[in-house]
mmCIF file of C-alpha atoms in Angstrom:
data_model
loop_
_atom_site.group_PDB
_atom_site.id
_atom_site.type_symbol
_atom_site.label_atom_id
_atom_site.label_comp_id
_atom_site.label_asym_id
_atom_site.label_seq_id
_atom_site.Cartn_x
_atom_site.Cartn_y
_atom_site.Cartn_z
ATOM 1 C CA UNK A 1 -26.928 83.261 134.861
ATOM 2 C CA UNK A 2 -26.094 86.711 133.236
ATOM 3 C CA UNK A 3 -22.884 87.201 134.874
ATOM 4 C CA UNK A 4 -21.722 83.641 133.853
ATOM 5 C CA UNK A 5 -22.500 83.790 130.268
ATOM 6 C CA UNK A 6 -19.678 86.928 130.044
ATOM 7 C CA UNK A 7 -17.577 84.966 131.783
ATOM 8 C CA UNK A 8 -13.884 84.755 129.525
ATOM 9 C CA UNK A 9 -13.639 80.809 128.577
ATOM 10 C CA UNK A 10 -10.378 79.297 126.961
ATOM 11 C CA UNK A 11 -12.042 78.909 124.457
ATOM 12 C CA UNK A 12 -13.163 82.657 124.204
ATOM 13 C CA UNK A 13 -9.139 83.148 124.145
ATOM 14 C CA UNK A 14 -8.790 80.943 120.857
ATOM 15 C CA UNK A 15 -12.022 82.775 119.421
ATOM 16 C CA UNK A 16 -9.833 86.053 119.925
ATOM 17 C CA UNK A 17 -6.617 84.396 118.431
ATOM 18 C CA UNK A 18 -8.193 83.240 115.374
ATOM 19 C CA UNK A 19 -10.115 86.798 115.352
ATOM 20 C CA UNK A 20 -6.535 88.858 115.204
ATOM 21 C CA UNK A 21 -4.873 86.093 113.162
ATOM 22 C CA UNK A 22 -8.090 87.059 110.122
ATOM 23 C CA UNK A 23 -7.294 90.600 110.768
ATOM 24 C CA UNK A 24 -3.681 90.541 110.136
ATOM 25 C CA UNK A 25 -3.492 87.882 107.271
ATOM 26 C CA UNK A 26 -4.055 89.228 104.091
ATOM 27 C CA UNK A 27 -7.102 87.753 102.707
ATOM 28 C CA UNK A 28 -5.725 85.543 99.544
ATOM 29 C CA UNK A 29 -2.886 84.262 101.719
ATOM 30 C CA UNK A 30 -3.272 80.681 101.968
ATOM 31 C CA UNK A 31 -2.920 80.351 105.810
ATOM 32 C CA UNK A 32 -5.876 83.053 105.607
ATOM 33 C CA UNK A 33 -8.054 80.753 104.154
ATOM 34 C CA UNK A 34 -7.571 77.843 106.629
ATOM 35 C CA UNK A 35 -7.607 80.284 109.201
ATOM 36 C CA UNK A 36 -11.292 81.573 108.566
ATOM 37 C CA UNK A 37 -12.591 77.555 108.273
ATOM 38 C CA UNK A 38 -11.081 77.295 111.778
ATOM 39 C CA UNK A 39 -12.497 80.470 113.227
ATOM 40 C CA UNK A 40 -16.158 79.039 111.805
ATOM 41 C CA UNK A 41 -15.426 75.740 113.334
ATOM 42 C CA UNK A 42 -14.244 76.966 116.789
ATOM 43 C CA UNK A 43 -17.357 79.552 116.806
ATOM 44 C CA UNK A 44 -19.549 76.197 116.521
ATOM 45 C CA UNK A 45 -17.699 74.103 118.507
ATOM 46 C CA UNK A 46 -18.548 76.877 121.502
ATOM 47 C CA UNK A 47 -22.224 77.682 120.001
ATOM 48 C CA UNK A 48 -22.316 73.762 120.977
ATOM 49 C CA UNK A 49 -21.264 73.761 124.152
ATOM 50 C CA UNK A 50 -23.009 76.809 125.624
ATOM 51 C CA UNK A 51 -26.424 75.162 123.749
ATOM 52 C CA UNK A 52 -25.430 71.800 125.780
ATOM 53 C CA UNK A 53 -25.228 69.396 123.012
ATOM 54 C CA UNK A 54 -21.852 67.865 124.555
ATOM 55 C CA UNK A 55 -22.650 65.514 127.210
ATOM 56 C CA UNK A 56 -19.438 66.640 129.108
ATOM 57 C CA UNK A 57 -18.815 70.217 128.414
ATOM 58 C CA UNK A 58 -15.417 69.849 130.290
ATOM 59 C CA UNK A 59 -13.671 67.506 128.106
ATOM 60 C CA UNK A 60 -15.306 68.801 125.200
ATOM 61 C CA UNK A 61 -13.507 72.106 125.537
ATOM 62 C CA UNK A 62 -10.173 70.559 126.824
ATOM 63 C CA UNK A 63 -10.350 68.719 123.277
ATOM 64 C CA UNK A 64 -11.543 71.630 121.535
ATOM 65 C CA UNK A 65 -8.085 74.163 123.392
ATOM 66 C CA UNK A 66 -5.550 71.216 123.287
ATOM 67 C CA UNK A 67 -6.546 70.942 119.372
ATOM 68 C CA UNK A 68 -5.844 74.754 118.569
ATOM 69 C CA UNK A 69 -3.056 74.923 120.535
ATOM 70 C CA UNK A 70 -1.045 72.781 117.963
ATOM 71 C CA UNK A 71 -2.283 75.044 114.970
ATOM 72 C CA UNK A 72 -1.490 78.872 116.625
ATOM 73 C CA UNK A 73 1.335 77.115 117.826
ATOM 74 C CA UNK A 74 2.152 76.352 114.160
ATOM 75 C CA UNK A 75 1.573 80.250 113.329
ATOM 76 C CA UNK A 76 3.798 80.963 115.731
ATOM 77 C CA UNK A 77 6.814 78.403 114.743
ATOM 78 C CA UNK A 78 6.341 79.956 110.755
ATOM 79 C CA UNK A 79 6.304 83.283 112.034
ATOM 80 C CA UNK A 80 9.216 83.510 114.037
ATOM 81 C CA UNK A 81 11.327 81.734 111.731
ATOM 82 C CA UNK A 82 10.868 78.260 113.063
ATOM 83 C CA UNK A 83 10.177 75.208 111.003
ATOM 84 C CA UNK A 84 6.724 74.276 111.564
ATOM 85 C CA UNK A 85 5.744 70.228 111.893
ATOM 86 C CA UNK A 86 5.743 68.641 108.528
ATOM 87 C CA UNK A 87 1.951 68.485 108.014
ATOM 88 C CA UNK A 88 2.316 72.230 108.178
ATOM 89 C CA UNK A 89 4.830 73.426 106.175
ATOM 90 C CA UNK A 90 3.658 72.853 102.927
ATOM 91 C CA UNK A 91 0.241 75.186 103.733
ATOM 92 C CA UNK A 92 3.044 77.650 104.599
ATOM 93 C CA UNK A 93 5.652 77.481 102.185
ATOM 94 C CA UNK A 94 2.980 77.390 99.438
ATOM 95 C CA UNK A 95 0.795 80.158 100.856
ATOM 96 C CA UNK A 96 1.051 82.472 98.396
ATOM 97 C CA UNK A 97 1.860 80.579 95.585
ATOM 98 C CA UNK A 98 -0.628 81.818 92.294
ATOM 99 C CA UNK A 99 -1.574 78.608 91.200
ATOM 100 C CA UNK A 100 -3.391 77.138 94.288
ATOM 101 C CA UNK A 101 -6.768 77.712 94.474
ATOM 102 C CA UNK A 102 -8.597 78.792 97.910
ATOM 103 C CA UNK A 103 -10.556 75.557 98.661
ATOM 104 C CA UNK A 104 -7.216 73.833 98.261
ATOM 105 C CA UNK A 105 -5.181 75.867 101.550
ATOM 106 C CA UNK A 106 -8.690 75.024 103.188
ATOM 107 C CA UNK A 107 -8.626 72.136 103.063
ATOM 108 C CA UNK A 108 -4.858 71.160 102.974
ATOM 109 C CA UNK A 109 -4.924 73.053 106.556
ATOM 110 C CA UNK A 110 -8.132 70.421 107.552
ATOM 111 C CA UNK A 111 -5.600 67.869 106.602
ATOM 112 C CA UNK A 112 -3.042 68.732 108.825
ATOM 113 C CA UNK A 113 -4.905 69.682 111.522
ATOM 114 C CA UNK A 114 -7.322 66.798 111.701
ATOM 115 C CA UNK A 115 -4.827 63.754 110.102
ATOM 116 C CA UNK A 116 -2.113 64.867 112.727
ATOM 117 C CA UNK A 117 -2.922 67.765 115.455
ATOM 118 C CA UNK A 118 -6.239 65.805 116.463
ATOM 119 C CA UNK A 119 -4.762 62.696 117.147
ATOM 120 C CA UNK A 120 -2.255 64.602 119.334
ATOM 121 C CA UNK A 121 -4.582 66.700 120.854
ATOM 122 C CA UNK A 122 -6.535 63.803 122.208
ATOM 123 C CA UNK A 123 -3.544 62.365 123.889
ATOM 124 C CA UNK A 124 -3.299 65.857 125.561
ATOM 125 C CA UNK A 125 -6.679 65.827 126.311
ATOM 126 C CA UNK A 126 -6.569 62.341 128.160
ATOM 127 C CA UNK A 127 -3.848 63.650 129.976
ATOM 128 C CA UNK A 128 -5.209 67.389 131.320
ATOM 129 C CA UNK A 129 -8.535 65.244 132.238
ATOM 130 C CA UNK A 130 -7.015 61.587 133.144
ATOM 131 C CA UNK A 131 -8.888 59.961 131.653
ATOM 132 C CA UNK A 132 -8.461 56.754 128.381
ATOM 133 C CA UNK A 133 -9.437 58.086 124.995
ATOM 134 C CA UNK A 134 -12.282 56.454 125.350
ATOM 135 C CA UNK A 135 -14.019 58.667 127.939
ATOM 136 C CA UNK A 136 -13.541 61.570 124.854
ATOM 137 C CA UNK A 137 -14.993 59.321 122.223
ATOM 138 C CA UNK A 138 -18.300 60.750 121.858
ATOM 139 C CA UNK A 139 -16.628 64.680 122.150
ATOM 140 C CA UNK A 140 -14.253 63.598 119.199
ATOM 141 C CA UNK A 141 -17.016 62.183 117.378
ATOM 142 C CA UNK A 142 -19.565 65.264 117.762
ATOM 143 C CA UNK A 143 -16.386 67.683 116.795
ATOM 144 C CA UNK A 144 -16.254 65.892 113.503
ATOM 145 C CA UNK A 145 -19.412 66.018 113.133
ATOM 146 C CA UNK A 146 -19.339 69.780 112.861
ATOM 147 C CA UNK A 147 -16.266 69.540 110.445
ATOM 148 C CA UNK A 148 -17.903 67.319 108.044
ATOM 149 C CA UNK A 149 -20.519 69.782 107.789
ATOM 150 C CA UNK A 150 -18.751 72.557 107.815
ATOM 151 C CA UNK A 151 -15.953 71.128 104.876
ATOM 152 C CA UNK A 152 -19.302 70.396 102.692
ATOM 153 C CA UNK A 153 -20.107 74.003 103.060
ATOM 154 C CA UNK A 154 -16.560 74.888 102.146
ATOM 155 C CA UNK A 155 -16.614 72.750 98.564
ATOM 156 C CA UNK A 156 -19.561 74.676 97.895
ATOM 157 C CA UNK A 157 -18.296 77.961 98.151
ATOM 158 C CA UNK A 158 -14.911 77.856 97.274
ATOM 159 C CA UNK A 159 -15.201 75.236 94.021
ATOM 160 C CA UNK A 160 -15.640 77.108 91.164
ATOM 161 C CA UNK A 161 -19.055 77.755 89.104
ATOM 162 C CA UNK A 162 -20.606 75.520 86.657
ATOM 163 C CA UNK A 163 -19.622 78.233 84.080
ATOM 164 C CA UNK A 164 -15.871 77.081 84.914
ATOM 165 C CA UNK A 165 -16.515 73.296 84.839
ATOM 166 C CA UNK A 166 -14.117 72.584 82.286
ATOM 167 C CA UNK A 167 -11.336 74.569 83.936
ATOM 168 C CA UNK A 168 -12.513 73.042 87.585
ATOM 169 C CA UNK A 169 -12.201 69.195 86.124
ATOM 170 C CA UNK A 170 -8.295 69.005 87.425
ATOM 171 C CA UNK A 171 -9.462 70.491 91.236
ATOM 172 C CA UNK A 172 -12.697 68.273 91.683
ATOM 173 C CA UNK A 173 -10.008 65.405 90.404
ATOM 174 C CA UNK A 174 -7.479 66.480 93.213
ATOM 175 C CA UNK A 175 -9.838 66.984 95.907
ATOM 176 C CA UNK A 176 -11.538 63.844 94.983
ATOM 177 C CA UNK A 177 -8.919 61.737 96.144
ATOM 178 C CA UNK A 178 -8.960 63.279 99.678
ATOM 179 C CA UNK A 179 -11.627 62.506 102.217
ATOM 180 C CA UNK A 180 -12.220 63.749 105.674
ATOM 181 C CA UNK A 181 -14.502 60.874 106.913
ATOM 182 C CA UNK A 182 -11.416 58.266 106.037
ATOM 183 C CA UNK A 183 -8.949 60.826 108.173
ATOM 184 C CA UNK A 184 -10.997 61.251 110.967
ATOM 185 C CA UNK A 185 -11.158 57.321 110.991
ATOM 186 C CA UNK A 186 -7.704 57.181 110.799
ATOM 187 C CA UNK A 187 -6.914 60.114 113.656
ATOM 188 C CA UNK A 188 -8.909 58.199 116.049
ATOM 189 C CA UNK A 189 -7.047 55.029 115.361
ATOM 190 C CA UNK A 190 -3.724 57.310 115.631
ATOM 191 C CA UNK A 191 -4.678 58.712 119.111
ATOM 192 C CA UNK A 192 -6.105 55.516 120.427
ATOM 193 C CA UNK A 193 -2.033 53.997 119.664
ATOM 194 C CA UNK A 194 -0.169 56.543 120.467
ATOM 195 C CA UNK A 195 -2.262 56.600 124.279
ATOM 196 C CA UNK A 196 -1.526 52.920 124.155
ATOM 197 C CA UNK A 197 2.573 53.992 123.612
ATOM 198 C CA UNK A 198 2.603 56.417 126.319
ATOM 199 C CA UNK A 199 5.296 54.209 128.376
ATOM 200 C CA UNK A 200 7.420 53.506 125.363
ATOM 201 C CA UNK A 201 8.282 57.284 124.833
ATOM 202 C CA UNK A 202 10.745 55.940 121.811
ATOM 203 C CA UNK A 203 8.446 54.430 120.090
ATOM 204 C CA UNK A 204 5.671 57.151 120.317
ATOM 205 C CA UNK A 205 7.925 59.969 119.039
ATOM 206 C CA UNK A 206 8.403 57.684 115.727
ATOM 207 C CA UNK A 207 5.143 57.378 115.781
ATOM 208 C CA UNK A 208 4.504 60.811 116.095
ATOM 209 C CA UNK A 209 7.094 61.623 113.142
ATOM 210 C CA UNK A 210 5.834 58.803 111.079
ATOM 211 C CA UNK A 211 2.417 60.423 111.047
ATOM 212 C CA UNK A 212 3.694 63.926 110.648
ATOM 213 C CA UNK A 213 5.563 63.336 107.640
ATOM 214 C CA UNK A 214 2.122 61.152 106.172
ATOM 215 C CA UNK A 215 0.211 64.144 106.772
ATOM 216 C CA UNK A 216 2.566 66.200 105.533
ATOM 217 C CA UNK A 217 2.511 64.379 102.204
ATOM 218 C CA UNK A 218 -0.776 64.455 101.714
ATOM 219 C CA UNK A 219 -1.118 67.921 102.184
ATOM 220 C CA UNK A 220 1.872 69.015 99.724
ATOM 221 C CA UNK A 221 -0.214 66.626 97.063
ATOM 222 C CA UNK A 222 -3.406 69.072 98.103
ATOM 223 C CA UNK A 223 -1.838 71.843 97.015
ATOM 224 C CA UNK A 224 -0.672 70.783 93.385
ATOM 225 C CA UNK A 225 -0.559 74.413 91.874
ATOM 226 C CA UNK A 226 -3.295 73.947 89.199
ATOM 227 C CA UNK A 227 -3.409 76.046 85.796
ATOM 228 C CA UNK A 228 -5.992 79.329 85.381
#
């Protein structure tokens, strides 16, 4: 039992990633931000699985590797010069803008990552196990679980004291208008359609595109620069 529990997983790889990726980034810089949410929510994600709570530890760590595979692969696009999907680029071309607050690159990168890279990384998912989305239903729901908790956390440590109410009233407005119960609903729905358009390849990559560019737009409106 020893020798297993120092045993490297995949998802002791992404762990690492997201490690070296907090290292470099300096610690204001938007993708920064998002990047230290994920680390917390990975680190739980495995705490979960090692402690047994996922009835099938398999798919719950395909899920869990398919879905940061679309984010480092993200990272990577940006920083080798390539354009990044849409639900990405804004969290990266606004970065290091002045006016954005921290809570808002958190949680414009839980945007893009759960409104878009979920539903894709399900489909993956279904795919590396064989299996209907169905079968990774109760994973998907257990991983949200830990992000609902997790973004809760988040508001309360990156909104700004009562002391600063009046100058907060424009980000609690904002934020207001974005929920992450309504786009996990939504991601589910996604990944359940775009399983269903697997043999129209066409149609999926529209699909795919339409919901990109959705995302996308949400997230830009996220990150409104706001005034000090």
């Amino acid at each position: 039992m020893g020798q297993l529990a120092h045993i490297t997983t995949p998802v002791d790889i992404v762990v690492s990633r997201l490690r070296a990726l907090d290292e470099e980034l300096p610690a204001r810089d938007g993708v920064a931000v998002f990047n230290r949410v994920y680390l917390a929510v990975t680190q739980a994600v495995d705490r979960s699985v090692d402690a047994g709570r996922f009835a099938d530890a398999r798919a719950a760590v395909a899920l869990d590797v398919r879905f940061a595979e679309r984010y480092l692969a993200a990272v990577d696009a940006a920083a080798n010069g390539r354009r990044p999907p849409a639900c990405w680029r804004p969290l990266f071309q606004l970065r290091r803008h002045p006016g954005v607050r921290p809570l808002q690159f958190a949680l414009s990168g839980i945007n893009a990552h759960i409104g878009h890279d979920l539903a894709l990384a399900v489909v993956d998912a279904c795919r590396t196990l064989d299996c209907e989305p169905a079968a990774l239903e109760d994973e998907f729901d257990r991983v949200g679980d830990l992000l609902v908790s997790l973004e809760e956390r988040i508001r309360e440590e990156l909104m700004p004291g009562p002391d600063l109410f009046q100058i907060a009233d424009p980000l609690t407005h904002l934020l207001g208008s974005w929920s992450l119960e309504r786009a996990r609903e939504a991601t589910w729905t996604a990944a359940r359609a775009l399983w269903a358009l697997r043999g129209l390849p066409d149609v999926a990559e529209e699909f795919t595109e339409r919901l990109d560019a959705a995302v996308g737009l949400a997230g830009r409106m996220l990150l409104t620069p706001l005034r000090d």
